[in-house]
Tab-separated table of C-alpha atoms and ligand atoms in Angstrom:
chain	number	residue	atom	x	y	z
H	269	UNK	CA	15.393	213.427	55.489
H	270	UNK	CA	17.612	215.079	52.508
H	271	UNK	CA	18.732	212.568	49.956
H	272	UNK	CA	20.988	213.353	47.105
H	273	UNK	CA	22.731	216.655	48.646
H	274	UNK	CA	26.339	216.094	48.405
H	275	UNK	CA	28.005	217.251	52.394
H	276	UNK	CA	28.809	220.661	52.209
H	277	UNK	CA	32.071	219.646	54.879
H	278	UNK	CA	34.318	222.656	55.264
H	279	UNK	CA	37.917	220.845	55.987
H	280	UNK	CA	38.562	217.851	55.264
H	281	UNK	CA	37.827	215.148	57.864
H	282	UNK	CA	35.075	217.633	59.787
H	283	UNK	CA	32.104	215.115	58.353
H	284	UNK	CA	34.112	212.142	59.534
H	285	UNK	CA	34.104	213.794	63.129
H	286	UNK	CA	30.101	214.625	62.732
H	287	UNK	CA	29.828	211.038	61.823
H	288	UNK	CA	32.370	209.386	64.834
H	289	UNK	CA	30.447	211.883	67.551
H	290	UNK	CA	26.676	210.647	66.430
H	291	UNK	CA	28.295	207.278	66.271
H	292	UNK	CA	29.198	208.033	69.772
H	293	UNK	CA	25.945	209.234	71.292
H	294	UNK	CA	23.900	206.549	68.986
H	295	UNK	CA	24.938	203.565	69.312
H	296	UNK	CA	26.099	201.219	72.369
H	297	UNK	CA	30.137	200.420	72.967
H	298	UNK	CA	30.090	197.459	71.143
H	299	UNK	CA	28.164	199.027	67.960
H	300	UNK	CA	29.795	201.666	68.073
H	301	UNK	CA	33.240	200.041	67.280
H	302	UNK	CA	31.683	197.854	65.076
H	303	UNK	CA	30.431	200.852	62.910
H	304	UNK	CA	33.428	203.229	63.478
H	305	UNK	CA	35.880	199.563	61.502
H	306	UNK	CA	32.720	199.237	59.270
H	307	UNK	CA	31.544	202.309	58.175
H	308	UNK	CA	32.708	205.316	56.010
H	309	UNK	CA	30.863	208.940	55.197
H	310	UNK	CA	30.512	207.314	51.839
H	311	UNK	CA	29.286	203.971	52.945
H	312	UNK	CA	26.766	205.297	55.321
H	313	UNK	CA	25.486	207.610	52.472
H	314	UNK	CA	25.090	204.700	50.550
H	315	UNK	CA	23.143	202.439	53.299
H	316	UNK	CA	21.207	205.682	54.280
H	317	UNK	CA	20.601	207.620	51.599
H	318	UNK	CA	21.484	210.200	53.632
H	319	UNK	CA	23.932	213.345	53.013
H	320	UNK	CA	25.835	212.655	55.892
H	321	UNK	CA	26.445	216.551	56.906
H	322	UNK	CA	23.522	216.637	59.240
H	323	UNK	CA	23.458	215.657	62.761
H	324	UNK	CA	20.366	214.397	62.386
H	325	UNK	CA	19.583	212.606	59.314
H	326	UNK	CA	23.224	210.909	60.527
H	327	UNK	CA	21.073	209.674	63.681
H	328	UNK	CA	17.849	208.874	62.214
H	329	UNK	CA	20.443	207.107	59.840
H	330	UNK	CA	22.238	205.028	62.942
H	331	UNK	CA	18.376	204.579	64.537
H	332	UNK	CA	17.225	202.937	61.615
H	333	UNK	CA	20.777	200.724	60.900
H	334	UNK	CA	19.329	199.738	64.722
H	335	UNK	CA	16.248	199.297	64.906
H	336	UNK	CA	16.862	196.852	61.510
H	337	UNK	CA	19.341	195.273	63.876
H	338	UNK	CA	16.393	194.267	66.424
H	339	UNK	CA	14.706	192.310	63.387
H	340	UNK	CA	17.122	190.605	62.484
H	341	UNK	CA	17.863	190.172	66.524
H	342	UNK	CA	14.355	188.747	66.815
H	343	UNK	CA	14.692	186.166	63.912
H	344	UNK	CA	17.584	185.014	65.512
H	345	UNK	CA	15.999	184.430	69.106
H	346	UNK	CA	15.428	180.890	69.709
H	347	UNK	CA	12.520	181.033	72.221
H	348	UNK	CA	13.967	177.439	73.427
H	349	UNK	CA	17.729	178.210	74.217
H	350	UNK	CA	18.530	178.720	77.329
H	351	UNK	CA	20.719	180.966	79.275
H	352	UNK	CA	23.359	179.257	81.475
H	353	UNK	CA	22.658	178.821	84.728
H	354	UNK	CA	25.057	178.826	87.847
H	355	UNK	CA	25.713	176.980	90.858
H	356	UNK	CA	24.746	179.021	94.571
H	357	UNK	CA	28.565	179.395	94.979
H	358	UNK	CA	29.399	181.430	92.362
H	359	UNK	CA	26.937	184.415	93.406
H	360	UNK	CA	28.700	187.584	93.079
H	361	UNK	CA	28.960	189.015	96.248
H	362	UNK	CA	27.922	191.534	96.574
H	363	UNK	CA	25.571	192.035	93.404
H	364	UNK	CA	26.117	195.626	91.618
H	365	UNK	CA	23.689	198.198	92.217
H	366	UNK	CA	23.188	200.000	89.251
H	367	UNK	CA	20.117	202.866	87.887
H	368	UNK	CA	20.163	206.164	86.069
H	369	UNK	CA	20.672	207.677	89.273
H	370	UNK	CA	22.776	206.848	92.328
H	371	UNK	CA	22.726	204.546	94.858
H	372	UNK	CA	21.777	206.793	97.847
H	373	UNK	CA	18.661	207.970	95.787
H	374	UNK	CA	17.222	204.513	95.405
H	375	UNK	CA	13.062	204.396	95.644
H	376	UNK	CA	11.750	203.414	98.829
H	377	UNK	CA	8.306	201.995	97.616
H	378	UNK	CA	5.361	201.053	100.183
H	379	UNK	CA	4.852	197.443	99.549
H	380	UNK	CA	0.928	197.276	101.022
H	381	UNK	CA	0.243	200.419	98.801
H	382	UNK	CA	1.952	198.977	96.002
H	383	UNK	CA	-0.330	197.589	92.996
H	384	UNK	CA	0.812	196.087	89.589
H	385	UNK	CA	-1.279	197.952	87.134
H	386	UNK	CA	-2.226	196.257	84.039
H	387	UNK	CA	-3.559	197.736	81.049
H	388	UNK	CA	-3.354	196.903	76.958
H	389	UNK	CA	-4.454	193.885	74.901
H	390	UNK	CA	-5.357	191.601	78.123
H	391	UNK	CA	-8.647	190.785	78.821
H	392	UNK	CA	-8.211	190.624	82.824
H	393	UNK	CA	-7.021	194.691	83.802
H	394	UNK	CA	-7.724	193.829	87.644
H	395	UNK	CA	-4.799	195.239	89.542
H	396	UNK	CA	-2.500	192.773	91.761
H	397	UNK	CA	-0.945	193.232	95.612
H	398	UNK	CA	2.128	191.721	96.338
H	399	UNK	CA	0.233	189.416	98.246
H	400	UNK	CA	-1.614	187.818	95.031
H	401	UNK	CA	1.966	187.561	93.469
H	402	UNK	CA	3.315	186.219	96.132
H	403	UNK	CA	0.746	183.535	95.952
H	404	UNK	CA	1.372	182.197	92.460
H	405	UNK	CA	3.957	178.945	91.896
H	406	UNK	CA	7.193	180.433	91.831
H	407	UNK	CA	10.402	179.425	90.275
H	408	UNK	CA	14.335	180.647	90.733
H	409	UNK	CA	17.159	181.152	88.894
H	410	UNK	CA	20.786	182.026	89.447
H	411	UNK	CA	21.789	183.535	86.069
H	412	UNK	CA	24.300	186.419	85.377
H	413	UNK	CA	23.583	189.894	84.400
H	414	UNK	CA	25.391	191.767	81.996
H	415	UNK	CA	25.543	195.428	81.779
H	416	UNK	CA	26.559	197.699	79.116
H	417	UNK	CA	28.697	199.669	81.442
H	418	UNK	CA	31.306	196.889	81.310
H	419	UNK	CA	30.332	194.393	84.297
H	420	UNK	CA	28.658	191.504	84.739
H	421	UNK	CA	27.684	189.925	87.924
H	422	UNK	CA	25.336	186.179	88.611
H	423	UNK	CA	22.694	186.336	91.618
H	424	UNK	CA	19.743	184.417	92.671
H	425	UNK	CA	16.453	185.680	91.835
H	426	UNK	CA	13.174	184.143	92.195
H	427	UNK	CA	9.102	184.515	91.645
H	428	UNK	CA	6.645	184.005	88.977
H	429	UNK	CA	7.825	182.876	85.186
H	430	UNK	CA	6.159	185.803	83.818
H	431	UNK	CA	4.429	183.285	80.764
H	432	UNK	CA	2.608	182.007	83.252
H	433	UNK	CA	1.166	185.758	84.386
H	434	UNK	CA	0.344	186.648	81.089
H	435	UNK	CA	-1.484	183.840	80.225
H	436	UNK	CA	-3.318	184.120	83.435
H	437	UNK	CA	-4.498	187.486	82.721
H	438	UNK	CA	-5.480	186.639	79.166
H	439	UNK	CA	-2.709	188.848	77.726
H	440	UNK	CA	-2.942	188.264	73.904
H	441	UNK	CA	-0.129	186.488	73.039
H	442	UNK	CA	0.354	187.618	69.435
H	443	UNK	CA	0.703	191.199	70.522
H	444	UNK	CA	4.448	192.532	69.413
H	445	UNK	CA	5.529	194.175	72.497
H	446	UNK	CA	5.181	194.014	76.241
H	447	UNK	CA	5.734	197.769	78.011
H	448	UNK	CA	7.054	198.561	81.799
H	449	UNK	CA	6.483	201.831	84.114
H	450	UNK	CA	8.567	201.919	87.045
H	451	UNK	CA	8.584	203.481	90.390
H	452	UNK	CA	11.257	205.775	89.567
H	453	UNK	CA	9.816	207.317	86.296
H	454	UNK	CA	12.185	204.112	84.222
H	455	UNK	CA	10.596	202.194	81.345
H	456	UNK	CA	11.257	199.957	79.205
H	457	UNK	CA	9.590	197.470	76.909
H	458	UNK	CA	10.394	193.797	75.550
H	459	UNK	CA	9.577	191.387	72.505
H	460	UNK	CA	6.773	188.823	73.368
H	461	UNK	CA	9.182	186.105	72.318
H	462	UNK	CA	11.181	187.008	75.214
H	463	UNK	CA	7.724	187.657	77.446
H	464	UNK	CA	6.976	183.960	76.780
H	465	UNK	CA	10.911	183.018	77.567
H	466	UNK	CA	10.642	180.232	80.423
H	467	UNK	CA	13.545	181.824	82.121
H	468	UNK	CA	11.935	185.314	82.134
H	469	UNK	CA	10.321	185.760	85.887
H	470	UNK	CA	8.757	188.908	87.753
H	471	UNK	CA	11.297	188.217	90.429
H	472	UNK	CA	10.298	189.156	93.653
H	473	UNK	CA	12.930	188.344	95.755
H	474	UNK	CA	16.679	188.073	95.710
H	475	UNK	CA	18.821	185.516	97.436
H	476	UNK	CA	15.337	184.376	98.467
H	477	UNK	CA	14.664	187.245	100.132
H	478	UNK	CA	11.644	190.002	99.216
H	479	UNK	CA	13.640	192.324	97.034
H	480	UNK	CA	15.990	194.877	98.549
H	481	UNK	CA	15.331	198.278	97.059
H	482	UNK	CA	18.228	198.438	95.017
H	483	UNK	CA	17.631	195.809	93.208
H	484	UNK	CA	14.159	197.290	92.594
H	485	UNK	CA	11.552	196.436	95.723
H	486	UNK	CA	8.915	195.358	94.949
H	487	UNK	CA	9.311	193.520	91.657
H	488	UNK	CA	11.250	193.354	88.532
H	489	UNK	CA	11.941	191.891	85.620
H	490	UNK	CA	14.699	189.475	85.088
H	491	UNK	CA	15.274	187.838	82.141
H	492	UNK	CA	18.894	186.100	81.346
H	493	UNK	CA	18.368	186.762	77.497
H	494	UNK	CA	18.489	190.322	77.986
H	495	UNK	CA	21.245	192.872	79.043
H	496	UNK	CA	21.277	194.737	82.244
H	497	UNK	CA	18.742	197.906	80.977
H	498	UNK	CA	16.018	195.500	79.280
H	499	UNK	CA	15.655	194.438	82.621
H	500	UNK	CA	13.238	196.817	84.543
H	501	UNK	CA	13.447	197.466	88.384
H	502	UNK	CA	10.256	198.663	90.982
H	503	UNK	CA	7.652	197.742	88.269
H	504	UNK	CA	4.245	199.586	88.749
H	505	UNK	CA	2.416	198.888	85.273
H	506	UNK	CA	2.615	196.794	82.365
H	507	UNK	CA	0.871	196.722	79.020
H	508	UNK	CA	0.683	194.480	76.284
H	509	UNK	CA	0.818	196.887	72.990
H	510	UNK	CA	1.624	196.851	68.968
H	511	UNK	CA	2.871	200.169	69.103
H	512	UNK	CA	6.640	200.691	69.730
H	513	UNK	CA	6.647	201.296	73.152
H	514	UNK	CA	10.892	202.445	73.235
H	515	UNK	CA	12.460	202.349	76.934
H	516	UNK	CA	14.283	205.130	79.227
H	517	UNK	CA	17.982	204.179	77.613
H	518	UNK	CA	16.431	202.665	74.297
H	519	UNK	CA	15.292	206.129	73.245
H	520	UNK	CA	18.882	207.651	73.818
H	521	UNK	CA	20.166	205.039	71.263
H	522	UNK	CA	20.634	201.943	73.352
H	523	UNK	CA	19.795	199.121	70.909
H	524	UNK	CA	16.356	198.295	71.814
H	525	UNK	CA	16.115	194.171	71.193
H	526	UNK	CA	19.418	194.236	74.101
H	527	UNK	CA	19.652	190.503	73.820
H	528	UNK	CA	23.063	189.193	75.362
J	874	MTE	N1	13.510	201.314	87.724
J	874	MTE	C1	14.711	200.217	86.792
J	874	MTE	N2	14.634	199.621	86.484
J	874	MTE	C2	16.389	199.947	86.096
J	874	MTE	C3	17.308	200.801	85.894
J	874	MTE	C4	16.940	201.945	86.535
J	874	MTE	O1	17.911	202.822	86.485
J	874	MTE	N3	15.667	201.842	86.818
J	874	MTE	N4	18.579	200.581	85.222
J	874	MTE	C5	18.925	199.034	84.457
J	874	MTE	C6	20.427	198.906	84.384
J	874	MTE	S1	21.380	199.462	83.475
J	874	MTE	C7	20.998	197.554	84.703
J	874	MTE	S2	22.512	197.397	84.694
J	874	MTE	C8	20.007	197.074	86.236
J	874	MTE	C9	20.992	197.433	87.807
J	874	MTE	O2	19.964	196.228	88.123
J	874	MTE	P1	20.796	195.881	89.757
J	874	MTE	O3	20.582	197.241	90.839
J	874	MTE	O4	19.910	194.905	90.219
J	874	MTE	O5	21.905	195.628	89.654
J	874	MTE	O6	18.857	197.602	86.092
J	874	MTE	C10	18.196	197.730	85.161
J	874	MTE	N5	16.783	198.056	85.393
J	875	MO	MO1	23.244	198.641	82.466
């Protein structure tokens, strides 16, 4: 991080254009608009101690603001507050598909061979079969999924309350993070408070049927308190850790806490 260095900006406005460009690449759309309205070049320099002529230091500064924002969101998160639920009649048909690739590339995972792997800060690291997960107590919910790409949809998911599962395997509930590795190389991570939220489900069904491949067979994590990209599909492995694990979109600048 370069400190106390004056911007070596050629033409007036060049630095601002660079800042807008960096914001575009770092921030999610809503935050981008907010930053554009509220930050000037000088303001960002004061806030971060960074000269704003340097792309890397601008991005690092915006990432620091976003990580600060994560801490604020964690403090504001109320684990007892429930996300709205809806009647079955309001379920969106067809429910949209989304991934970092097109629908023709949806992964087809073999449910018989699949094992859920566990690692990190938990007592019982034995892998789980799909049949074993289906034998655990199940719950269902009709909730709204919100994607930062500008759509939302109501769907019905059923599965195992994640807090029940974490207790069952002896997870260290004082750990900071729960991380997920997916069958399509997607990955993400969440805060422990959200992992233990009563509406956070290890979803095995969609519309009372086994989760179809496009919605994340054999298992996804469904959290109505978080944006779409925080809800991992095709989960292969779960780990509990105090080391910040990041995520596929989060590492490209999307806000990590990602609450909705
Ligand atoms: N494994 C995996 N999970 C993922 C994604 C992905 O690309 N791969 N995309 C995320 C995003 S951005 C969204 S909006 C939702 C879409 O879920 P859906 O296809 O059930 O609507 O999945 C999330 N989880
Ligand atoms: Mo999304």
